[in-house]
Amino acid sequence: ELLETVLGVWSGLDALAQDMRGLLDQAVDPAAGAGSLADAVQSAQAERATALTALAQGWGAQAQALRDWLDAQVAAPGAHWDGRKLAPRHYTGWLQSVIDWAADPLEAELTLTDSARHRLSPEGLLEARKKGAPALAVPPGFEALQQLLADLAKLPALSTRLRLHAAARVLQRLAQLKRQQGTFGFADLLQRLDRALAGDNGAALCARIQAQYPVALIDEFQDTSPLQYRLFDRIYRTPANDPQAALLLIGDPKQSIYGFRGADIYSYLQARAATAGRHYVLGTNYRSTQTLVDAVNHWFGQAEARDGAGAFMFRSEAGNPLPFVAVQAQGRKEVFRDAGGAVPALQLQVELDPLQTAKRAQRGFAARCAEQIVQWLNDPEAGFAAPDQPLAR
């Protein structure tokens, strides 16, 4: 039974090896490798079972009470509900799935579609009211249901515990082999320095490095991993802004695309908070056309202006640690055009099939991009041209 659980995470040795290649550059707590893999499975299963049992407590009766309330609302004379948005045939099944899950949370899985989750929220229910309907107090159980769904989503997956256990054990074995062979790599340099800076002689080592390198400049800082930033932060004490040293960080959160390589946007946010009041913006784009910069400013500006979490989805009541800042453009004389004339700076390709999967849609968009590039390559009139000058390809 335990083996079947493990094979659900890795289908075989090749899958395990491939997964480990992507994890070994991450910061893995050695304590995650304690015990055997079987111990890790049993411990994770027990913790998840305890959490699920606690979350399911009382939800059979509570979901039934919510269904009874909806039944009474819909059946009431002169009901002010839009039957197209709130129909018994829909919400009955949704809440029955909650009841079934609560009866056996260790075997059943609570799965609700996005539309079901929304409609069973206080906001979704009020949207289902007819225009001009009187004010209505929605039972607090619907808000509690949203919290239940959020809590379930936060439960760590069993696969996470097993992958961390495997990564910790593989790292331990690699360290042992490297010690035996007297070899080490770039990642080992970072980890050894991290341990040394945290050790008994860490303060002296920091002073020695800072004296040798009083100024450090990190370009593309958004691609920095948590370990890399921790090293620089320990040496240069980022919040202190020591006048005898300088740590200069240059980065653009919109270009944070190397998460698969250990980069972490939260390192960028941590550094941004530590350097509050000392931020400078490169306010002019010298590479792109005016139309392209205008399109990007408009796109992100619209997202930043609307209610909610902002353009980068980090805004909250506590503030916005990552605001969007519009820039100016130096502009270029060249204009990209094809047989149809000047090509717009930004074009949208929309997938209208609601049943399309993300993977299939991604393949479709990639094919469209490739097709467009081929068309431009085969178009003798496609290329960059300055006003009143021949086309340059």
mmCIF file of N, CA and C in Angstrom, residues 86-200:
data_model
loop_
_atom_site.group_PDB
_atom_site.id
_atom_site.type_symbol
_atom_site.label_atom_id
_atom_site.label_comp_id
_atom_site.label_asym_id
_atom_site.label_seq_id
_atom_site.Cartn_x
_atom_site.Cartn_y
_atom_site.Cartn_z
ATOM 1 N N LEU A 86 -29.537 30.645 -10.362
ATOM 2 C CA LEU A 86 -29.641 29.844 -9.142
ATOM 3 C C LEU A 86 -30.785 28.842 -9.325
ATOM 4 N N ALA A 87 -30.419 27.624 -9.677
ATOM 5 C CA ALA A 87 -31.425 26.588 -9.929
ATOM 6 C C ALA A 87 -31.227 25.440 -8.954
ATOM 7 N N PRO A 88 -32.314 24.887 -8.392
ATOM 8 C CA PRO A 88 -32.175 23.761 -7.458
ATOM 9 C C PRO A 88 -31.392 22.596 -8.037
ATOM 10 N N ARG A 89 -31.553 22.328 -9.337
ATOM 11 C CA ARG A 89 -30.845 21.182 -9.909
ATOM 12 C C ARG A 89 -29.323 21.361 -9.850
ATOM 13 N N HIS A 90 -28.872 22.602 -9.703
ATOM 14 C CA HIS A 90 -27.441 22.858 -9.604
ATOM 15 C C HIS A 90 -26.975 22.848 -8.147
ATOM 16 N N TYR A 91 -27.570 23.731 -7.315
ATOM 17 C CA TYR A 91 -27.044 23.861 -5.962
ATOM 18 C C TYR A 91 -27.304 22.622 -5.113
ATOM 19 N N THR A 92 -28.340 21.850 -5.450
ATOM 20 C CA THR A 92 -28.597 20.618 -4.692
ATOM 21 C C THR A 92 -27.417 19.666 -4.830
ATOM 22 N N GLY A 93 -26.937 19.477 -6.057
ATOM 23 C CA GLY A 93 -25.793 18.593 -6.271
ATOM 24 C C GLY A 93 -24.516 19.131 -5.655
ATOM 25 N N TRP A 94 -24.335 20.437 -5.737
ATOM 26 C CA TRP A 94 -23.131 21.029 -5.166
ATOM 27 C C TRP A 94 -23.057 20.789 -3.657
ATOM 28 N N LEU A 95 -24.143 21.085 -2.981
ATOM 29 C CA LEU A 95 -24.133 20.927 -1.523
ATOM 30 C C LEU A 95 -24.169 19.464 -1.107
ATOM 31 N N GLN A 96 -24.744 18.590 -1.965
ATOM 32 C CA GLN A 96 -24.712 17.165 -1.653
ATOM 33 C C GLN A 96 -23.275 16.646 -1.684
ATOM 34 N N SER A 97 -22.462 17.205 -2.577
ATOM 35 C CA SER A 97 -21.065 16.785 -2.614
ATOM 36 C C SER A 97 -20.348 17.185 -1.322
ATOM 37 N N VAL A 98 -20.737 18.314 -0.728
ATOM 38 C CA VAL A 98 -20.163 18.709 0.555
ATOM 39 C C VAL A 98 -20.608 17.735 1.649
ATOM 40 N N ILE A 99 -21.880 17.355 1.614
ATOM 41 C CA ILE A 99 -22.402 16.412 2.609
ATOM 42 C C ILE A 99 -21.703 15.062 2.484
ATOM 43 N N ASP A 100 -21.549 14.581 1.261
ATOM 44 C CA ASP A 100 -20.886 13.286 1.047
ATOM 45 C C ASP A 100 -19.434 13.328 1.505
ATOM 46 N N TRP A 101 -18.765 14.430 1.225
ATOM 47 C CA TRP A 101 -17.367 14.552 1.655
ATOM 48 C C TRP A 101 -17.269 14.577 3.179
ATOM 49 N N ALA A 102 -18.132 15.322 3.829
ATOM 50 C CA ALA A 102 -18.077 15.433 5.283
ATOM 51 C C ALA A 102 -18.327 14.094 5.954
ATOM 52 N N ALA A 103 -19.097 13.218 5.293
ATOM 53 C CA ALA A 103 -19.385 11.910 5.871
ATOM 54 C C ALA A 103 -18.155 11.008 5.855
ATOM 55 N N ASP A 104 -17.246 11.202 4.912
ATOM 56 C CA ASP A 104 -16.048 10.357 4.824
ATOM 57 C C ASP A 104 -14.917 11.163 4.192
ATOM 58 N N PRO A 105 -14.355 12.133 4.909
ATOM 59 C CA PRO A 105 -13.361 13.034 4.303
ATOM 60 C C PRO A 105 -12.051 12.353 3.940
ATOM 61 N N LEU A 106 -11.794 11.164 4.492
ATOM 62 C CA LEU A 106 -10.536 10.495 4.182
ATOM 63 C C LEU A 106 -10.601 9.723 2.880
ATOM 64 N N GLU A 107 -11.796 9.405 2.430
ATOM 65 C CA GLU A 107 -11.943 8.654 1.184
ATOM 66 C C GLU A 107 -12.516 9.521 0.071
ATOM 67 N N ALA A 108 -13.509 10.326 0.401
ATOM 68 C CA ALA A 108 -14.117 11.193 -0.606
ATOM 69 C C ALA A 108 -13.278 12.461 -0.779
ATOM 70 N N GLU A 109 -13.433 13.095 -1.925
ATOM 71 C CA GLU A 109 -12.735 14.357 -2.200
ATOM 72 C C GLU A 109 -13.766 15.415 -2.546
ATOM 73 N N LEU A 110 -13.624 16.572 -1.938
ATOM 74 C CA LEU A 110 -14.562 17.663 -2.181
ATOM 75 C C LEU A 110 -14.125 18.414 -3.434
ATOM 76 N N THR A 111 -14.869 18.229 -4.509
ATOM 77 C CA THR A 111 -14.543 18.886 -5.770
ATOM 78 C C THR A 111 -15.738 19.717 -6.216
ATOM 79 N N LEU A 112 -15.535 20.992 -6.339
ATOM 80 C CA LEU A 112 -16.545 21.910 -6.839
ATOM 81 C C LEU A 112 -15.944 22.710 -7.991
ATOM 82 N N THR A 113 -16.718 22.920 -9.028
ATOM 83 C CA THR A 113 -16.243 23.727 -10.139
ATOM 84 C C THR A 113 -16.097 25.181 -9.702
ATOM 85 N N ASP A 114 -15.379 25.950 -10.495
ATOM 86 C CA ASP A 114 -15.217 27.367 -10.171
ATOM 87 C C ASP A 114 -16.561 28.088 -10.141
ATOM 88 N N SER A 115 -17.449 27.716 -11.058
ATOM 89 C CA SER A 115 -18.764 28.364 -11.075
ATOM 90 C C SER A 115 -19.567 27.999 -9.835
ATOM 91 N N ALA A 116 -19.439 26.752 -9.376
ATOM 92 C CA ALA A 116 -20.143 26.344 -8.160
ATOM 93 C C ALA A 116 -19.600 27.084 -6.941
ATOM 94 N N ARG A 117 -18.278 27.184 -6.863
ATOM 95 C CA ARG A 117 -17.667 27.894 -5.737
ATOM 96 C C ARG A 117 -18.146 29.350 -5.692
ATOM 97 N N HIS A 118 -18.193 29.967 -6.866
ATOM 98 C CA HIS A 118 -18.608 31.372 -6.901
ATOM 99 C C HIS A 118 -20.078 31.527 -6.519
ATOM 100 N N ARG A 119 -20.940 30.675 -7.089
ATOM 101 C CA ARG A 119 -22.361 30.833 -6.827
ATOM 102 C C ARG A 119 -22.692 30.575 -5.366
ATOM 103 N N LEU A 120 -21.942 29.720 -4.689
ATOM 104 C CA LEU A 120 -22.196 29.415 -3.281
ATOM 105 C C LEU A 120 -21.483 30.387 -2.344
ATOM 106 N N SER A 121 -20.948 31.460 -2.874
ATOM 107 C CA SER A 121 -20.367 32.511 -2.038
ATOM 108 C C SER A 121 -21.410 33.596 -1.811
ATOM 109 N N PRO A 122 -21.266 34.412 -0.762
ATOM 110 C CA PRO A 122 -22.228 35.502 -0.554
ATOM 111 C C PRO A 122 -22.328 36.416 -1.771
ATOM 112 N N GLU A 123 -21.197 36.722 -2.388
ATOM 113 C CA GLU A 123 -21.228 37.600 -3.564
ATOM 114 C C GLU A 123 -21.961 36.931 -4.719
ATOM 115 N N GLY A 124 -21.701 35.639 -4.924
ATOM 116 C CA GLY A 124 -22.346 34.925 -6.016
ATOM 117 C C GLY A 124 -23.845 34.811 -5.832
ATOM 118 N N LEU A 125 -24.274 34.632 -4.605
ATOM 119 C CA LEU A 125 -25.710 34.538 -4.343
ATOM 120 C C LEU A 125 -26.401 35.886 -4.595
ATOM 121 N N LEU A 126 -25.783 36.959 -4.154
ATOM 122 C CA LEU A 126 -26.386 38.273 -4.376
ATOM 123 C C LEU A 126 -26.445 38.622 -5.859
ATOM 124 N N GLU A 127 -25.491 38.121 -6.632
ATOM 125 C CA GLU A 127 -25.525 38.336 -8.081
ATOM 126 C C GLU A 127 -26.711 37.616 -8.721
ATOM 127 N N ALA A 128 -27.173 36.541 -8.071
ATOM 128 C CA ALA A 128 -28.279 35.762 -8.621
ATOM 129 C C ALA A 128 -29.641 36.368 -8.286
ATOM 130 N N ARG A 129 -29.669 37.472 -7.566
ATOM 131 C CA ARG A 129 -30.935 38.136 -7.248
ATOM 132 C C ARG A 129 -31.428 38.912 -8.465
ATOM 133 N N LYS A 130 -32.740 39.013 -8.598
ATOM 134 C CA LYS A 130 -33.313 39.779 -9.696
ATOM 135 C C LYS A 130 -33.061 41.267 -9.487
ATOM 136 N N LYS A 131 -33.073 41.995 -10.576
ATOM 137 C CA LYS A 131 -32.873 43.432 -10.505
ATOM 138 C C LYS A 131 -33.999 44.067 -9.702
ATOM 139 N N GLY A 132 -33.620 44.911 -8.753
ATOM 140 C CA GLY A 132 -34.605 45.574 -7.913
ATOM 141 C C GLY A 132 -35.075 44.749 -6.731
ATOM 142 N N ALA A 133 -34.475 43.575 -6.522
ATOM 143 C CA ALA A 133 -34.880 42.732 -5.395
ATOM 144 C C ALA A 133 -34.515 43.404 -4.077
ATOM 145 N N PRO A 134 -35.309 43.191 -3.026
ATOM 146 C CA PRO A 134 -34.993 43.799 -1.733
ATOM 147 C C PRO A 134 -33.699 43.241 -1.159
ATOM 148 N N ALA A 135 -33.106 43.981 -0.230
ATOM 149 C CA ALA A 135 -31.858 43.555 0.402
ATOM 150 C C ALA A 135 -32.078 42.228 1.125
ATOM 151 N N LEU A 136 -31.033 41.429 1.155
ATOM 152 C CA LEU A 136 -31.132 40.094 1.737
ATOM 153 C C LEU A 136 -29.875 39.803 2.545
ATOM 154 N N ALA A 137 -30.088 39.259 3.746
ATOM 155 C CA ALA A 137 -28.961 38.835 4.582
ATOM 156 C C ALA A 137 -28.652 37.371 4.269
ATOM 157 N N VAL A 138 -27.477 37.121 3.734
ATOM 158 C CA VAL A 138 -27.059 35.759 3.394
ATOM 159 C C VAL A 138 -26.531 35.081 4.649
ATOM 160 N N PRO A 139 -26.947 33.856 4.941
ATOM 161 C CA PRO A 139 -26.456 33.153 6.137
ATOM 162 C C PRO A 139 -24.930 33.080 6.167
ATOM 163 N N PRO A 140 -24.332 33.219 7.346
ATOM 164 C CA PRO A 140 -22.861 33.197 7.438
ATOM 165 C C PRO A 140 -22.260 31.868 7.008
ATOM 166 N N GLY A 141 -23.083 30.825 6.908
ATOM 167 C CA GLY A 141 -22.563 29.524 6.499
ATOM 168 C C GLY A 141 -21.949 29.540 5.109
ATOM 169 N N PHE A 142 -22.426 30.414 4.240
ATOM 170 C CA PHE A 142 -21.854 30.480 2.893
ATOM 171 C C PHE A 142 -20.447 31.064 2.918
ATOM 172 N N GLU A 143 -20.226 32.038 3.798
ATOM 173 C CA GLU A 143 -18.870 32.560 3.957
ATOM 174 C C GLU A 143 -17.970 31.500 4.586
ATOM 175 N N ALA A 144 -18.526 30.734 5.527
ATOM 176 C CA ALA A 144 -17.763 29.659 6.160
ATOM 177 C C ALA A 144 -17.392 28.587 5.133
ATOM 178 N N LEU A 145 -18.293 28.340 4.165
ATOM 179 C CA LEU A 145 -17.995 27.372 3.115
ATOM 180 C C LEU A 145 -16.804 27.828 2.282
ATOM 181 N N GLN A 146 -16.744 29.119 1.979
ATOM 182 C CA GLN A 146 -15.598 29.642 1.233
ATOM 183 C C GLN A 146 -14.301 29.468 2.020
ATOM 184 N N GLN A 147 -14.375 29.658 3.327
ATOM 185 C CA GLN A 147 -13.193 29.479 4.161
ATOM 186 C C GLN A 147 -12.779 28.009 4.193
ATOM 187 N N LEU A 148 -13.765 27.120 4.238
ATOM 188 C CA LEU A 148 -13.469 25.681 4.203
ATOM 189 C C LEU A 148 -12.720 25.325 2.925
ATOM 190 N N LEU A 149 -13.205 25.800 1.795
ATOM 191 C CA LEU A 149 -12.555 25.502 0.521
ATOM 192 C C LEU A 149 -11.134 26.064 0.489
ATOM 193 N N ALA A 150 -10.943 27.255 1.063
ATOM 194 C CA ALA A 150 -9.602 27.843 1.110
ATOM 195 C C ALA A 150 -8.676 27.026 2.007
ATOM 196 N N ASP A 151 -9.197 26.563 3.136
ATOM 197 C CA ASP A 151 -8.388 25.762 4.051
ATOM 198 C C ASP A 151 -8.003 24.421 3.414
ATOM 199 N N LEU A 152 -8.925 23.827 2.684
ATOM 200 C CA LEU A 152 -8.610 22.564 1.998
ATOM 201 C C LEU A 152 -7.517 22.778 0.959
ATOM 202 N N ALA A 153 -7.581 23.898 0.259
ATOM 203 C CA ALA A 153 -6.583 24.172 -0.774
ATOM 204 C C ALA A 153 -5.195 24.382 -0.168
ATOM 205 N N LYS A 154 -5.145 24.824 1.089
ATOM 206 C CA LYS A 154 -3.862 25.089 1.743
ATOM 207 C C LYS A 154 -3.209 23.835 2.311
ATOM 208 N N LEU A 155 -3.954 22.739 2.411
ATOM 209 C CA LEU A 155 -3.370 21.518 2.955
ATOM 210 C C LEU A 155 -2.221 21.063 2.064
ATOM 211 N N PRO A 156 -1.054 20.779 2.639
ATOM 212 C CA PRO A 156 0.074 20.341 1.809
ATOM 213 C C PRO A 156 -0.219 18.995 1.162
ATOM 214 N N ALA A 157 0.119 18.894 -0.096
ATOM 215 C CA ALA A 157 -0.090 17.637 -0.811
ATOM 216 C C ALA A 157 0.891 16.587 -0.296
ATOM 217 N N LEU A 158 0.462 15.335 -0.299
ATOM 218 C CA LEU A 158 1.329 14.238 0.124
ATOM 219 C C LEU A 158 2.597 14.212 -0.719
ATOM 220 N N SER A 159 2.453 14.519 -2.003
ATOM 221 C CA SER A 159 3.613 14.483 -2.895
ATOM 222 C C SER A 159 4.684 15.480 -2.468
ATOM 223 N N THR A 160 4.269 16.618 -1.883
ATOM 224 C CA THR A 160 5.244 17.623 -1.458
ATOM 225 C C THR A 160 6.158 17.066 -0.382
ATOM 226 N N ARG A 161 5.569 16.390 0.610
ATOM 227 C CA ARG A 161 6.378 15.813 1.698
ATOM 228 C C ARG A 161 7.346 14.766 1.145
ATOM 229 N N LEU A 162 6.863 13.911 0.240
ATOM 230 C CA LEU A 162 7.719 12.845 -0.281
ATOM 231 C C LEU A 162 8.830 13.407 -1.163
ATOM 232 N N ARG A 163 8.525 14.416 -1.950
ATOM 233 C CA ARG A 163 9.551 15.004 -2.827
ATOM 234 C C ARG A 163 10.633 15.691 -1.993
ATOM 235 N N LEU A 164 10.243 16.387 -0.915
ATOM 236 C CA LEU A 164 11.229 17.028 -0.063
ATOM 237 C C LEU A 164 12.081 15.987 0.660
ATOM 238 N N HIS A 165 11.449 14.895 1.098
ATOM 239 C CA HIS A 165 12.191 13.814 1.748
ATOM 240 C C HIS A 165 13.228 13.241 0.792
ATOM 241 N N ALA A 166 12.804 12.959 -0.430
ATOM 242 C CA ALA A 166 13.722 12.389 -1.416
ATOM 243 C C ALA A 166 14.856 13.357 -1.730
ATOM 244 N N ALA A 167 14.520 14.644 -1.907
ATOM 245 C CA ALA A 167 15.546 15.627 -2.238
ATOM 246 C C ALA A 167 16.576 15.751 -1.112
ATOM 247 N N ALA A 168 16.105 15.746 0.145
ATOM 248 C CA ALA A 168 17.025 15.856 1.273
ATOM 249 C C ALA A 168 17.966 14.655 1.329
ATOM 250 N N ARG A 169 17.420 13.462 1.091
ATOM 251 C CA ARG A 169 18.258 12.256 1.135
ATOM 252 C C ARG A 169 19.244 12.215 -0.023
ATOM 253 N N VAL A 170 18.801 12.622 -1.209
ATOM 254 C CA VAL A 170 19.705 12.648 -2.359
ATOM 255 C C VAL A 170 20.821 13.670 -2.135
ATOM 256 N N LEU A 171 20.488 14.837 -1.580
ATOM 257 C CA LEU A 171 21.509 15.836 -1.297
ATOM 258 C C LEU A 171 22.526 15.323 -0.273
ATOM 259 N N GLN A 172 22.049 14.591 0.731
ATOM 260 C CA GLN A 172 22.956 14.017 1.715
ATOM 261 C C GLN A 172 23.919 13.021 1.052
ATOM 262 N N ARG A 173 23.380 12.202 0.162
ATOM 263 C CA ARG A 173 24.207 11.213 -0.520
ATOM 264 C C ARG A 173 25.204 11.890 -1.459
ATOM 265 N N LEU A 174 24.759 12.924 -2.165
ATOM 266 C CA LEU A 174 25.662 13.655 -3.053
ATOM 267 C C LEU A 174 26.798 14.300 -2.261
ATOM 268 N N ALA A 175 26.464 14.874 -1.119
ATOM 269 C CA ALA A 175 27.495 15.496 -0.284
ATOM 270 C C ALA A 175 28.512 14.456 0.173
ATOM 271 N N GLN A 176 28.037 13.273 0.519
ATOM 272 C CA GLN A 176 28.932 12.204 0.943
ATOM 273 C C GLN A 176 29.866 11.789 -0.191
ATOM 274 N N LEU A 177 29.327 11.612 -1.384
ATOM 275 C CA LEU A 177 30.139 11.224 -2.531
ATOM 276 C C LEU A 177 31.158 12.304 -2.890
ATOM 277 N N LYS A 178 30.740 13.575 -2.799
ATOM 278 C CA LYS A 178 31.669 14.662 -3.115
ATOM 279 C C LYS A 178 32.805 14.730 -2.106
ATOM 280 N N ARG A 179 32.489 14.483 -0.831
ATOM 281 C CA ARG A 179 33.548 14.479 0.180
ATOM 282 C C ARG A 179 34.539 13.361 -0.099
ATOM 283 N N GLN A 180 34.044 12.200 -0.474
ATOM 284 C CA GLN A 180 34.911 11.062 -0.761
ATOM 285 C C GLN A 180 35.817 11.336 -1.960
ATOM 286 N N GLN A 181 35.284 12.051 -2.967
ATOM 287 C CA GLN A 181 36.025 12.304 -4.192
ATOM 288 C C GLN A 181 36.772 13.642 -4.173
ATOM 289 N N GLY A 182 36.532 14.460 -3.151
ATOM 290 C CA GLY A 182 37.189 15.757 -3.058
ATOM 291 C C GLY A 182 36.757 16.733 -4.128
ATOM 292 N N THR A 183 35.474 16.699 -4.517
ATOM 293 C CA THR A 183 34.964 17.598 -5.555
ATOM 294 C C THR A 183 33.790 18.409 -5.015
ATOM 295 N N PHE A 184 33.521 19.515 -5.668
ATOM 296 C CA PHE A 184 32.329 20.311 -5.353
ATOM 297 C C PHE A 184 32.000 21.187 -6.544
ATOM 298 N N GLY A 185 30.738 21.680 -6.588
ATOM 299 C CA GLY A 185 30.264 22.481 -7.706
ATOM 300 C C GLY A 185 29.867 23.876 -7.267
ATOM 301 N N PHE A 186 29.249 24.621 -8.194
ATOM 302 C CA PHE A 186 28.867 26.010 -7.915
ATOM 303 C C PHE A 186 27.860 26.081 -6.774
ATOM 304 N N ALA A 187 26.876 25.189 -6.781
ATOM 305 C CA ALA A 187 25.880 25.209 -5.709
ATOM 306 C C ALA A 187 26.524 24.944 -4.355
ATOM 307 N N ASP A 188 27.552 24.095 -4.342
ATOM 308 C CA ASP A 188 28.248 23.810 -3.081
ATOM 309 C C ASP A 188 28.965 25.052 -2.568
ATOM 310 N N LEU A 189 29.503 25.861 -3.469
ATOM 311 C CA LEU A 189 30.161 27.101 -3.047
ATOM 312 C C LEU A 189 29.184 27.985 -2.285
ATOM 313 N N LEU A 190 27.964 28.135 -2.831
ATOM 314 C CA LEU A 190 26.955 28.962 -2.172
ATOM 315 C C LEU A 190 26.568 28.389 -0.816
ATOM 316 N N GLN A 191 26.332 27.093 -0.776
ATOM 317 C CA GLN A 191 25.896 26.468 0.475
ATOM 318 C C GLN A 191 26.987 26.505 1.536
ATOM 319 N N ARG A 192 28.246 26.315 1.117
ATOM 320 C CA ARG A 192 29.346 26.368 2.084
ATOM 321 C C ARG A 192 29.512 27.777 2.630
ATOM 322 N N LEU A 193 29.396 28.766 1.752
ATOM 323 C CA LEU A 193 29.497 30.144 2.222
ATOM 324 C C LEU A 193 28.347 30.471 3.166
ATOM 325 N N ASP A 194 27.157 29.975 2.866
ATOM 326 C CA ASP A 194 25.996 30.215 3.723
ATOM 327 C C ASP A 194 26.238 29.643 5.116
ATOM 328 N N ARG A 195 26.766 28.425 5.167
ATOM 329 C CA ARG A 195 27.045 27.807 6.471
ATOM 330 C C ARG A 195 28.150 28.570 7.212
ATOM 331 N N ALA A 196 29.153 29.012 6.458
ATOM 332 C CA ALA A 196 30.255 29.725 7.101
ATOM 333 C C ALA A 196 29.802 31.066 7.671
ATOM 334 N N LEU A 197 28.966 31.785 6.925
ATOM 335 C CA LEU A 197 28.488 33.078 7.408
ATOM 336 C C LEU A 197 27.598 32.934 8.629
ATOM 337 N N ALA A 198 26.926 31.782 8.747
ATOM 338 C CA ALA A 198 26.055 31.544 9.903
ATOM 339 C C ALA A 198 26.813 30.918 11.071
ATOM 340 N N GLY A 199 28.095 30.590 10.873
ATOM 341 C CA GLY A 199 28.875 29.922 11.904
ATOM 342 C C GLY A 199 29.499 30.867 12.908
ATOM 343 N N ASP A 200 30.359 30.312 13.747
ATOM 344 C CA ASP A 200 30.974 31.085 14.831
ATOM 345 C C ASP A 200 31.833 32.229 14.317
#
